[in-house]
Short mmCIF file of N, CA and C in Angstrom, two decimals:
data_model
loop_
_atom_site.label_atom_id
_atom_site.label_comp_id
_atom_site.label_asym_id
_atom_site.label_seq_id
_atom_site.Cartn_x
_atom_site.Cartn_y
_atom_site.Cartn_z
N MET D 1 0.94 -1.22 0.03
CA MET D 1 -0.02 -0.07 0.06
C MET D 1 0.86 1.28 -0.08
N LYS D 2 1.84 1.25 0.86
CA LYS D 2 2.71 2.37 0.99
C LYS D 2 3.57 2.74 -0.43
N LYS D 3 3.74 1.45 -1.08
CA LYS D 3 4.60 1.56 -2.27
C LYS D 3 3.71 2.17 -3.29
N THR D 4 2.46 1.78 -3.33
CA THR D 4 1.54 2.43 -4.34
C THR D 4 1.34 3.77 -4.14
N ILE D 5 1.12 4.30 -2.94
CA ILE D 5 1.09 5.72 -2.76
C ILE D 5 2.42 6.46 -3.13
N ALA D 6 3.51 5.85 -2.82
CA ALA D 6 4.77 6.59 -3.32
C ALA D 6 4.92 6.59 -4.77
N VAL D 7 4.50 5.55 -5.49
CA VAL D 7 4.57 5.66 -6.87
C VAL D 7 3.51 6.74 -7.41
N MET D 8 2.41 6.82 -6.89
CA MET D 8 1.55 7.78 -7.21
C MET D 8 1.91 9.17 -7.13
N ALA D 9 2.58 9.39 -5.82
CA ALA D 9 3.02 10.80 -5.44
C ALA D 9 4.20 11.08 -6.51
N LEU D 10 5.10 10.15 -6.90
CA LEU D 10 6.13 10.46 -7.84
C LEU D 10 5.46 10.82 -9.09
N SER D 11 4.54 9.99 -9.54
CA SER D 11 3.93 10.26 -10.86
C SER D 11 3.31 11.65 -10.99
N ALA D 12 2.72 12.11 -9.82
CA ALA D 12 2.04 13.43 -9.75
C ALA D 12 2.98 14.58 -9.80
N LEU D 13 4.18 14.28 -9.20
CA LEU D 13 5.41 15.16 -9.07
C LEU D 13 5.77 15.33 -10.40
N PHE D 14 6.00 14.39 -11.27
CA PHE D 14 6.77 14.43 -12.61
C PHE D 14 5.66 14.95 -13.60
N ALA D 15 4.37 14.85 -13.36
CA ALA D 15 3.43 15.24 -14.22
C ALA D 15 3.29 16.78 -14.11
N MET D 16 3.61 17.38 -13.07
CA MET D 16 3.31 18.99 -12.86
C MET D 16 4.13 19.72 -13.85
N PRO D 17 5.24 19.58 -14.15
CA PRO D 17 6.03 20.29 -15.26
C PRO D 17 5.56 20.25 -16.58
N ILE D 18 5.09 19.02 -16.81
CA ILE D 18 4.52 18.74 -18.17
C ILE D 18 3.06 19.68 -18.28
N ALA D 19 2.38 19.75 -17.25
CA ALA D 19 1.17 20.46 -17.21
C ALA D 19 1.38 21.89 -17.41
N ALA D 20 2.45 22.55 -16.62
CA ALA D 20 2.84 23.81 -16.70
C ALA D 20 3.32 24.26 -18.10
N GLN D 21 4.02 23.30 -18.79
CA GLN D 21 4.56 23.48 -20.08
C GLN D 21 3.32 23.45 -21.03
N ALA D 22 2.21 22.83 -20.94
CA ALA D 22 1.12 22.79 -21.68
C ALA D 22 0.29 24.02 -21.60
N GLN D 23 0.25 24.46 -20.35
CA GLN D 23 -0.49 25.75 -20.05
C GLN D 23 0.45 26.92 -20.77
N GLN D 24 1.65 27.04 -20.57
CA GLN D 24 2.44 28.07 -21.26
C GLN D 24 2.23 27.93 -22.91
N ALA D 25 2.17 26.94 -23.56
CA ALA D 25 1.95 26.72 -24.90
C ALA D 25 0.70 27.29 -25.32
N ALA D 26 -0.31 27.34 -24.42
CA ALA D 26 -1.71 27.72 -24.91
C ALA D 26 -1.65 29.33 -24.75
N THR D 27 -0.65 29.84 -24.20
CA THR D 27 -0.70 31.51 -24.07
C THR D 27 0.29 31.96 -25.09
N PRO D 28 -0.14 32.91 -25.85
CA PRO D 28 0.73 33.63 -26.82
C PRO D 28 2.04 34.16 -26.13
N ALA D 29 3.13 34.46 -26.90
CA ALA D 29 4.28 35.14 -26.30
C ALA D 29 4.06 36.40 -25.75
N THR D 30 2.88 37.10 -26.04
CA THR D 30 2.56 38.47 -25.59
C THR D 30 2.10 38.30 -24.24
N GLY D 31 1.68 37.11 -23.81
CA GLY D 31 1.09 37.05 -22.45
C GLY D 31 -0.41 37.13 -22.43
N THR D 32 -0.99 37.67 -23.65
CA THR D 32 -2.33 37.91 -23.68
C THR D 32 -3.04 36.69 -24.26
N PRO D 33 -4.20 36.26 -23.47
CA PRO D 33 -4.84 35.15 -24.17
C PRO D 33 -5.65 35.57 -25.35
N THR D 34 -5.74 34.75 -26.43
CA THR D 34 -6.54 35.08 -27.53
C THR D 34 -8.06 34.99 -27.40
N LYS D 35 -8.62 35.77 -28.13
CA LYS D 35 -10.24 35.81 -27.99
C LYS D 35 -10.62 34.91 -29.15
N MET D 36 -10.06 34.53 -30.02
CA MET D 36 -10.40 33.77 -31.23
C MET D 36 -10.23 32.23 -30.69
N LYS D 37 -11.26 31.47 -30.97
CA LYS D 37 -11.23 30.02 -30.60
C LYS D 37 -10.03 29.28 -31.27
N ALA D 38 -9.64 28.31 -30.69
CA ALA D 38 -8.63 27.52 -31.30
C ALA D 38 -9.11 26.68 -32.54
N ALA D 39 -8.16 26.66 -33.56
CA ALA D 39 -8.71 25.92 -34.81
C ALA D 39 -8.22 24.45 -34.52
N THR D 40 -9.24 23.68 -34.45
CA THR D 40 -8.85 22.30 -34.10
C THR D 40 -8.62 21.35 -35.38
N THR D 41 -9.21 21.85 -36.49
CA THR D 41 -9.04 21.12 -37.76
C THR D 41 -8.53 22.14 -38.88
N GLN D 42 -8.14 21.61 -40.14
CA GLN D 42 -7.63 22.40 -41.14
C GLN D 42 -8.73 23.35 -41.62
N GLY D 43 -9.92 22.76 -41.68
CA GLY D 43 -11.07 23.45 -42.17
C GLY D 43 -11.44 24.66 -41.18
N ASP D 44 -11.39 24.43 -39.85
CA ASP D 44 -11.52 25.67 -38.97
C ASP D 44 -10.49 26.69 -39.03
N PHE D 45 -9.25 26.40 -39.19
CA PHE D 45 -8.11 27.23 -39.32
C PHE D 45 -8.36 28.01 -40.67
N VAL D 46 -8.58 27.30 -41.82
CA VAL D 46 -8.88 28.12 -42.97
C VAL D 46 -9.94 29.08 -43.01
N ALA D 47 -11.12 28.61 -42.32
CA ALA D 47 -12.30 29.57 -42.38
C ALA D 47 -11.83 30.76 -41.54
N MET D 48 -11.24 30.62 -40.30
CA MET D 48 -10.85 31.75 -39.40
C MET D 48 -9.86 32.62 -40.11
N ALA D 49 -8.77 31.96 -40.69
CA ALA D 49 -7.70 32.72 -41.22
C ALA D 49 -8.25 33.53 -42.46
N ALA D 50 -9.07 33.00 -43.23
CA ALA D 50 -9.50 33.75 -44.44
C ALA D 50 -10.40 34.79 -44.06
N SER D 51 -11.28 34.68 -42.96
CA SER D 51 -12.13 35.87 -42.68
C SER D 51 -11.17 36.89 -42.05
N SER D 52 -10.29 36.55 -41.20
CA SER D 52 -9.30 37.57 -40.69
C SER D 52 -8.44 38.28 -41.76
N ASN D 53 -8.23 37.48 -42.76
CA ASN D 53 -7.37 38.00 -43.87
C ASN D 53 -8.18 39.04 -44.76
N MET D 54 -9.50 38.57 -45.06
CA MET D 54 -10.39 39.57 -45.63
C MET D 54 -10.72 40.74 -44.95
N PHE D 55 -10.84 40.63 -43.64
CA PHE D 55 -11.19 41.88 -42.86
C PHE D 55 -9.92 42.85 -42.94
N GLU D 56 -8.76 42.32 -42.75
CA GLU D 56 -7.45 43.22 -42.82
C GLU D 56 -7.46 43.96 -44.10
N ILE D 57 -7.89 43.15 -45.27
CA ILE D 57 -7.76 43.87 -46.51
C ILE D 57 -8.98 44.88 -46.74
N GLU D 58 -10.13 44.51 -46.34
CA GLU D 58 -11.23 45.44 -46.57
C GLU D 58 -11.33 46.63 -45.64
N SER D 59 -10.67 46.38 -44.39
CA SER D 59 -10.85 47.54 -43.55
C SER D 59 -9.70 48.55 -43.86
N SER D 60 -8.51 47.98 -44.43
CA SER D 60 -7.40 48.73 -44.93
C SER D 60 -7.82 49.57 -46.13
N ARG D 61 -8.72 48.99 -46.96
CA ARG D 61 -9.11 49.70 -48.11
C ARG D 61 -9.95 50.83 -47.76
N LEU D 62 -10.79 50.65 -46.71
CA LEU D 62 -11.51 51.72 -46.19
C LEU D 62 -10.65 52.83 -45.59
N ALA D 63 -9.69 52.34 -44.94
CA ALA D 63 -8.64 53.45 -44.32
C ALA D 63 -7.93 54.09 -45.51
N LEU D 64 -7.62 53.62 -46.58
CA LEU D 64 -7.08 54.47 -47.65
C LEU D 64 -8.08 55.35 -48.17
N GLU D 65 -9.50 55.09 -47.96
CA GLU D 65 -10.50 55.97 -48.63
C GLU D 65 -10.79 57.14 -47.64
N LYS D 66 -10.86 56.62 -46.41
CA LYS D 66 -11.45 57.64 -45.26
C LYS D 66 -10.28 58.38 -44.54
N SER D 67 -9.30 57.99 -44.31
CA SER D 67 -8.26 58.63 -43.42
C SER D 67 -7.57 59.57 -44.23
N GLU D 68 -7.18 60.54 -43.49
CA GLU D 68 -6.45 61.81 -44.00
C GLU D 68 -4.95 61.87 -43.18
N ASN D 69 -4.65 60.64 -42.53
CA ASN D 69 -3.42 60.59 -41.71
C ASN D 69 -2.42 59.78 -42.79
N ALA D 70 -1.34 60.42 -43.19
CA ALA D 70 -0.35 59.72 -44.00
C ALA D 70 0.11 58.41 -43.48
N GLU D 71 0.34 58.52 -42.11
CA GLU D 71 1.03 57.23 -41.51
C GLU D 71 -0.08 56.11 -41.50
N VAL D 72 -1.35 56.37 -41.09
CA VAL D 72 -2.40 55.48 -41.16
C VAL D 72 -2.65 54.82 -42.67
N LYS D 73 -2.47 55.67 -43.63
CA LYS D 73 -2.60 55.29 -44.91
C LYS D 73 -1.48 54.33 -45.38
N ARG D 74 -0.31 54.83 -45.04
CA ARG D 74 0.84 53.98 -45.32
C ARG D 74 0.80 52.50 -44.64
N PHE D 75 0.49 52.26 -43.40
CA PHE D 75 0.11 51.28 -42.69
C PHE D 75 -0.99 50.38 -43.39
N ALA D 76 -2.04 51.05 -43.91
CA ALA D 76 -3.30 50.37 -44.55
C ALA D 76 -2.69 49.70 -45.87
N GLN D 77 -1.79 50.45 -46.44
CA GLN D 77 -1.43 49.92 -47.80
C GLN D 77 -0.49 48.78 -47.62
N HIS D 78 0.20 48.78 -46.58
CA HIS D 78 1.19 47.58 -46.28
C HIS D 78 0.36 46.35 -45.93
N MET D 79 -0.84 46.67 -45.14
CA MET D 79 -1.74 45.66 -44.75
C MET D 79 -2.24 44.95 -45.96
N ILE D 80 -2.74 45.76 -46.96
CA ILE D 80 -3.53 45.28 -48.07
C ILE D 80 -2.32 44.46 -48.96
N ASP D 81 -1.17 44.92 -49.10
CA ASP D 81 -0.10 44.05 -49.92
C ASP D 81 0.12 42.89 -49.11
N ASP D 82 0.54 42.99 -47.87
CA ASP D 82 0.80 41.55 -47.16
C ASP D 82 -0.36 40.65 -47.11
N HIS D 83 -1.48 41.14 -46.86
CA HIS D 83 -2.65 40.11 -46.75
C HIS D 83 -3.14 39.63 -47.93
N THR D 84 -2.89 40.43 -49.05
CA THR D 84 -3.25 39.93 -50.47
C THR D 84 -2.39 38.71 -50.67
N LYS D 85 -0.95 38.97 -50.44
CA LYS D 85 0.03 37.89 -50.56
C LYS D 85 -0.29 36.71 -49.75
N ALA D 86 -0.70 36.83 -48.44
CA ALA D 86 -1.09 35.83 -47.55
C ALA D 86 -2.31 35.05 -48.06
N GLY D 87 -3.33 35.70 -48.71
CA GLY D 87 -4.48 34.83 -49.28
C GLY D 87 -4.00 34.13 -50.43
N ALA D 88 -3.13 34.66 -51.26
CA ALA D 88 -2.49 33.81 -52.29
C ALA D 88 -1.65 32.55 -51.85
N ASP D 89 -0.92 32.90 -50.76
CA ASP D 89 -0.16 31.92 -50.19
C ASP D 89 -0.96 30.73 -49.58
N LEU D 90 -2.17 31.07 -48.95
CA LEU D 90 -3.15 30.27 -48.32
C LEU D 90 -3.68 29.36 -49.64
N GLN D 91 -4.11 29.96 -50.73
CA GLN D 91 -4.65 29.21 -51.80
C GLN D 91 -3.55 28.19 -52.35
N ALA D 92 -2.29 28.58 -52.43
CA ALA D 92 -1.32 27.77 -52.85
C ALA D 92 -1.24 26.57 -51.88
N ALA D 93 -1.17 26.79 -50.70
CA ALA D 93 -1.04 25.61 -49.67
C ALA D 93 -2.21 24.81 -49.82
N LEU D 94 -3.38 25.20 -50.05
CA LEU D 94 -4.55 24.31 -50.15
C LEU D 94 -4.39 23.66 -51.43
N ALA D 95 -3.91 24.20 -52.49
CA ALA D 95 -3.80 23.47 -53.84
C ALA D 95 -2.72 22.27 -53.72
N ALA D 96 -1.73 22.44 -52.77
CA ALA D 96 -0.63 21.45 -52.62
C ALA D 96 -1.04 20.32 -51.61
N GLY D 97 -2.02 20.43 -50.84
CA GLY D 97 -2.56 19.41 -49.79
C GLY D 97 -3.84 19.14 -49.75
N PRO D 98 -4.42 18.68 -48.64
CA PRO D 98 -5.90 18.39 -48.52
C PRO D 98 -6.71 19.76 -48.66
N LYS D 99 -7.63 19.52 -49.39
CA LYS D 99 -8.47 20.84 -49.80
C LYS D 99 -9.50 21.17 -48.50
N SER D 100 -9.70 22.49 -48.35
CA SER D 100 -10.60 22.90 -47.41
C SER D 100 -11.44 24.14 -48.03
N ASP D 101 -12.76 24.26 -47.77
CA ASP D 101 -13.42 25.39 -48.21
C ASP D 101 -12.86 26.69 -47.81
N VAL D 102 -12.71 27.72 -48.66
CA VAL D 102 -12.26 28.99 -48.27
C VAL D 102 -13.42 29.88 -48.32
N PRO D 103 -13.88 30.47 -47.26
CA PRO D 103 -14.99 31.38 -47.39
C PRO D 103 -14.90 32.62 -48.25
N ASN D 104 -15.77 32.97 -49.02
CA ASN D 104 -15.75 34.26 -49.69
C ASN D 104 -16.43 35.41 -48.92
N ARG D 105 -16.79 35.12 -47.77
CA ARG D 105 -17.37 36.31 -47.03
C ARG D 105 -16.78 36.30 -45.56
N LEU D 106 -16.89 37.63 -45.10
CA LEU D 106 -16.54 37.73 -43.64
C LEU D 106 -17.43 37.05 -42.76
N ASP D 107 -16.89 36.48 -41.55
CA ASP D 107 -17.70 36.07 -40.64
C ASP D 107 -18.49 37.15 -39.90
N PRO D 108 -19.53 36.68 -39.21
CA PRO D 108 -20.41 37.82 -38.54
C PRO D 108 -19.64 38.80 -37.75
N LYS D 109 -18.77 38.40 -37.06
CA LYS D 109 -17.85 39.33 -36.13
C LYS D 109 -17.13 40.37 -36.83
N HIS D 110 -16.45 39.80 -37.88
CA HIS D 110 -15.55 40.72 -38.87
C HIS D 110 -16.55 41.64 -39.62
N GLU D 111 -17.60 41.32 -40.03
CA GLU D 111 -18.58 42.03 -40.70
C GLU D 111 -19.18 43.07 -39.92
N ARG D 112 -19.36 42.80 -38.50
CA ARG D 112 -19.82 43.93 -37.77
C ARG D 112 -18.65 45.05 -37.44
N MET D 113 -17.43 44.56 -37.28
CA MET D 113 -16.36 45.41 -37.19
C MET D 113 -16.18 46.41 -38.37
N LEU D 114 -16.46 45.78 -39.51
CA LEU D 114 -16.20 46.53 -40.77
C LEU D 114 -17.41 47.57 -40.84
N GLU D 115 -18.69 47.22 -40.40
CA GLU D 115 -19.64 48.15 -40.41
C GLU D 115 -19.42 49.24 -39.47
N GLU D 116 -18.86 48.90 -38.30
CA GLU D 116 -18.42 50.09 -37.32
C GLU D 116 -17.48 50.96 -38.06
N LEU D 117 -16.51 50.39 -38.80
CA LEU D 117 -15.52 51.45 -39.50
C LEU D 117 -16.38 52.19 -40.58
N ARG D 118 -17.20 51.60 -41.31
CA ARG D 118 -17.92 52.35 -42.26
C ARG D 118 -18.64 53.63 -41.68
N ALA D 119 -19.14 53.40 -40.35
CA ALA D 119 -19.90 54.55 -39.89
C ALA D 119 -19.10 55.61 -39.30
N ALA D 120 -17.87 55.17 -39.01
CA ALA D 120 -16.82 56.29 -38.55
C ALA D 120 -16.20 57.28 -39.43
N SER D 121 -15.77 58.26 -38.84
CA SER D 121 -15.15 59.21 -39.76
C SER D 121 -14.29 60.02 -39.00
N GLY D 122 -13.21 60.77 -39.46
CA GLY D 122 -12.20 61.66 -39.05
C GLY D 122 -11.35 60.79 -38.20
N THR D 123 -10.98 61.66 -37.06
CA THR D 123 -10.05 60.96 -36.01
C THR D 123 -10.61 59.78 -35.31
N GLN D 124 -12.00 59.81 -35.34
CA GLN D 124 -12.77 58.57 -34.68
C GLN D 124 -12.43 57.41 -35.58
N PHE D 125 -12.47 57.66 -36.95
CA PHE D 125 -12.15 56.55 -37.88
C PHE D 125 -10.78 55.92 -37.57
N ASN D 126 -9.66 56.90 -37.55
CA ASN D 126 -8.46 56.65 -37.46
C ASN D 126 -8.05 55.69 -36.09
N ALA D 127 -8.84 56.09 -35.09
CA ALA D 127 -8.66 55.58 -33.73
C ALA D 127 -9.23 54.07 -33.78
N LEU D 128 -10.52 54.12 -34.36
CA LEU D 128 -11.12 52.88 -34.48
C LEU D 128 -10.39 51.91 -35.27
N TYR D 129 -9.94 52.21 -36.51
CA TYR D 129 -9.13 51.51 -37.48
C TYR D 129 -8.01 50.88 -36.70
N MET D 130 -7.20 51.55 -36.12
CA MET D 130 -6.07 51.19 -35.28
C MET D 130 -6.39 50.27 -34.17
N GLN D 131 -7.47 50.54 -33.65
CA GLN D 131 -7.85 49.68 -32.42
C GLN D 131 -8.23 48.13 -33.00
N GLN D 132 -8.98 48.39 -34.05
CA GLN D 132 -9.49 47.04 -34.71
C GLN D 132 -8.36 46.27 -35.36
N GLN D 133 -7.28 46.99 -35.84
CA GLN D 133 -6.09 46.29 -36.37
C GLN D 133 -5.37 45.53 -35.33
N GLN D 134 -5.20 46.12 -34.14
CA GLN D 134 -4.54 45.68 -32.96
C GLN D 134 -5.27 44.34 -32.47
N ALA D 135 -6.66 44.41 -32.38
CA ALA D 135 -7.20 43.38 -31.93
C ALA D 135 -7.31 42.23 -32.95
N ALA D 136 -7.50 42.45 -34.14
CA ALA D 136 -7.44 41.59 -35.30
C ALA D 136 -6.02 40.88 -35.37
N HIS D 137 -5.02 41.61 -35.10
CA HIS D 137 -3.57 40.98 -35.17
C HIS D 137 -3.44 40.21 -34.02
N GLU D 138 -3.94 40.56 -32.81
CA GLU D 138 -3.76 39.69 -31.53
C GLU D 138 -4.34 38.51 -31.65
N GLU D 139 -5.54 38.40 -32.34
CA GLU D 139 -6.25 37.13 -32.59
C GLU D 139 -5.70 36.37 -33.59
N ALA D 140 -5.27 37.12 -34.66
CA ALA D 140 -4.68 36.23 -35.70
C ALA D 140 -3.26 35.50 -35.21
N ILE D 141 -2.47 36.14 -34.40
CA ILE D 141 -1.22 35.75 -34.01
C ILE D 141 -1.60 34.49 -33.11
N GLY D 142 -2.54 34.70 -32.38
CA GLY D 142 -2.95 33.42 -31.47
C GLY D 142 -3.41 32.28 -32.33
N LEU D 143 -4.24 32.56 -33.37
CA LEU D 143 -4.77 31.56 -34.38
C LEU D 143 -3.45 30.76 -34.98
N PHE D 144 -2.60 31.52 -35.53
CA PHE D 144 -1.60 31.06 -36.34
C PHE D 144 -0.42 30.42 -35.46
N GLN D 145 -0.33 30.96 -34.29
CA GLN D 145 0.63 30.28 -33.42
C GLN D 145 0.18 28.89 -32.93
N GLY D 146 -1.15 28.82 -32.70
CA GLY D 146 -1.85 27.58 -32.30
C GLY D 146 -1.77 26.58 -33.36
N TYR D 147 -2.15 26.93 -34.58
CA TYR D 147 -2.23 26.08 -35.66
C TYR D 147 -0.83 25.64 -36.09
N SER D 148 0.19 26.39 -36.14
CA SER D 148 1.49 26.20 -36.48
C SER D 148 2.09 25.13 -35.49
N MET D 149 1.73 25.18 -34.34
CA MET D 149 2.12 24.20 -33.39
C MET D 149 1.39 23.01 -33.13
N ASN D 150 -0.03 23.17 -33.33
CA ASN D 150 -0.92 21.98 -33.00
C ASN D 150 -1.65 21.44 -34.26
N GLY D 151 -1.68 22.25 -35.30
CA GLY D 151 -2.26 21.91 -36.50
C GLY D 151 -1.88 20.54 -37.20
N GLU D 152 -2.94 20.21 -38.13
CA GLU D 152 -2.59 18.92 -39.01
C GLU D 152 -1.36 19.20 -39.76
N ALA D 153 -0.45 18.32 -39.93
CA ALA D 153 0.78 18.37 -40.66
C ALA D 153 0.45 18.58 -42.11
N GLY D 154 1.20 19.31 -42.73
CA GLY D 154 0.98 19.52 -44.22
C GLY D 154 1.13 21.08 -44.64
N PRO D 155 0.80 21.33 -45.91
CA PRO D 155 1.03 22.71 -46.38
C PRO D 155 0.35 23.75 -45.73
N VAL D 156 -0.74 23.51 -45.20
CA VAL D 156 -1.48 24.67 -44.48
C VAL D 156 -0.78 24.92 -43.21
N LYS D 157 -0.24 24.06 -42.42
CA LYS D 157 0.45 24.10 -41.14
C LYS D 157 1.71 24.74 -41.51
N GLU D 158 2.37 24.54 -42.64
CA GLU D 158 3.72 25.19 -43.04
C GLU D 158 3.35 26.81 -43.38
N PHE D 159 2.26 26.92 -44.13
CA PHE D 159 1.65 28.28 -44.39
C PHE D 159 1.41 29.12 -42.93
N ALA D 160 0.81 28.49 -41.94
CA ALA D 160 0.74 29.28 -40.64
C ALA D 160 1.99 29.55 -40.05
N ALA D 161 3.02 28.56 -40.13
CA ALA D 161 4.40 28.93 -39.50
C ALA D 161 4.96 29.82 -40.29
N LYS D 162 4.83 29.84 -41.59
CA LYS D 162 5.72 30.96 -42.55
C LYS D 162 5.08 32.44 -42.37
N THR D 163 3.70 32.39 -42.00
CA THR D 163 2.93 33.69 -42.09
C THR D 163 3.01 34.46 -40.75
N LEU D 164 3.22 33.58 -39.66
CA LEU D 164 3.25 34.09 -38.25
C LEU D 164 4.21 35.17 -38.16
N PRO D 165 5.56 35.28 -38.57
CA PRO D 165 6.44 36.28 -38.34
C PRO D 165 5.90 37.76 -39.00
N THR D 166 5.16 37.57 -40.06
CA THR D 166 4.64 38.77 -40.84
C THR D 166 3.50 39.35 -39.87
N LEU D 167 2.67 38.45 -39.42
CA LEU D 167 1.58 39.13 -38.43
C LEU D 167 2.25 39.75 -37.25
N GLU D 168 3.25 39.23 -36.72
CA GLU D 168 3.94 39.73 -35.48
C GLU D 168 4.68 41.05 -35.92
N MET D 169 5.20 41.22 -37.22
CA MET D 169 5.67 42.37 -37.64
C MET D 169 4.66 43.43 -37.69
N HIS D 170 3.62 43.11 -38.13
CA HIS D 170 2.30 44.10 -38.34
C HIS D 170 2.10 44.45 -36.92
N GLN D 171 2.08 43.66 -35.84
CA GLN D 171 1.67 44.21 -34.54
C GLN D 171 2.78 45.21 -34.07
N GLN D 172 4.14 45.00 -34.39
CA GLN D 172 5.09 45.87 -33.93
C GLN D 172 4.94 47.23 -34.75
N MET D 173 4.57 47.22 -36.05
CA MET D 173 4.24 48.33 -36.89
C MET D 173 3.09 49.05 -36.24
N LEU D 174 2.03 48.47 -35.77
CA LEU D 174 0.94 49.10 -35.08
C LEU D 174 1.31 49.96 -33.94
N GLY D 175 2.19 49.44 -33.25
CA GLY D 175 2.77 50.31 -31.92
C GLY D 175 3.38 51.56 -32.44
N LYS D 176 4.05 51.52 -33.47
CA LYS D 176 4.82 52.64 -34.08
C LYS D 176 3.96 53.70 -34.54
N VAL D 177 2.80 53.27 -35.28
CA VAL D 177 1.85 54.16 -35.86
C VAL D 177 1.04 54.68 -34.85
N LYS D 178 0.54 54.01 -33.87
CA LYS D 178 -0.25 54.54 -32.73
C LYS D 178 0.52 55.46 -31.85
N ALA D 179 1.80 55.44 -31.74
CA ALA D 179 2.67 56.34 -30.87
C ALA D 179 2.83 57.59 -31.60
N SER D 180 2.59 57.66 -32.94
CA SER D 180 2.94 58.90 -33.55
C SER D 180 1.76 59.78 -33.69
#
């Protein structure tokens, strides 16, 4: 009996660091938990990534039209360029591996965010655009981190890992634009 209890105690002791590592892996490097649910399948990841990508492009097109701030416009053009490339890279990854449906519409959350932007103007627009970009990039980073670490092996997982540094760079750029 004492031997069984000792074995169980040792097992629990060795399991604690593993549980702590698993918890750390679920939290992005920023220390901020993500708001976007985790993509458990390739189809989930593709749907969430495509909607996020479309939102980045459409909201940035609005920024080019509505903003009078040169830095905001420069950032918006950079988002359009990078996210258009990311969309093409996702399509190429899907062509090279298992197929998943790519939505051609924003999900309801991103559609609401875009509607809020359409209704805003002037400095209110700039502030809302930058706030939404920050939130969207935090969520996308969490999504891409999670899928690149835990997703189904193949071209889409490789796409997630390859695209993640670009998303992190965008988040750094946001900090510089907001500060000016």
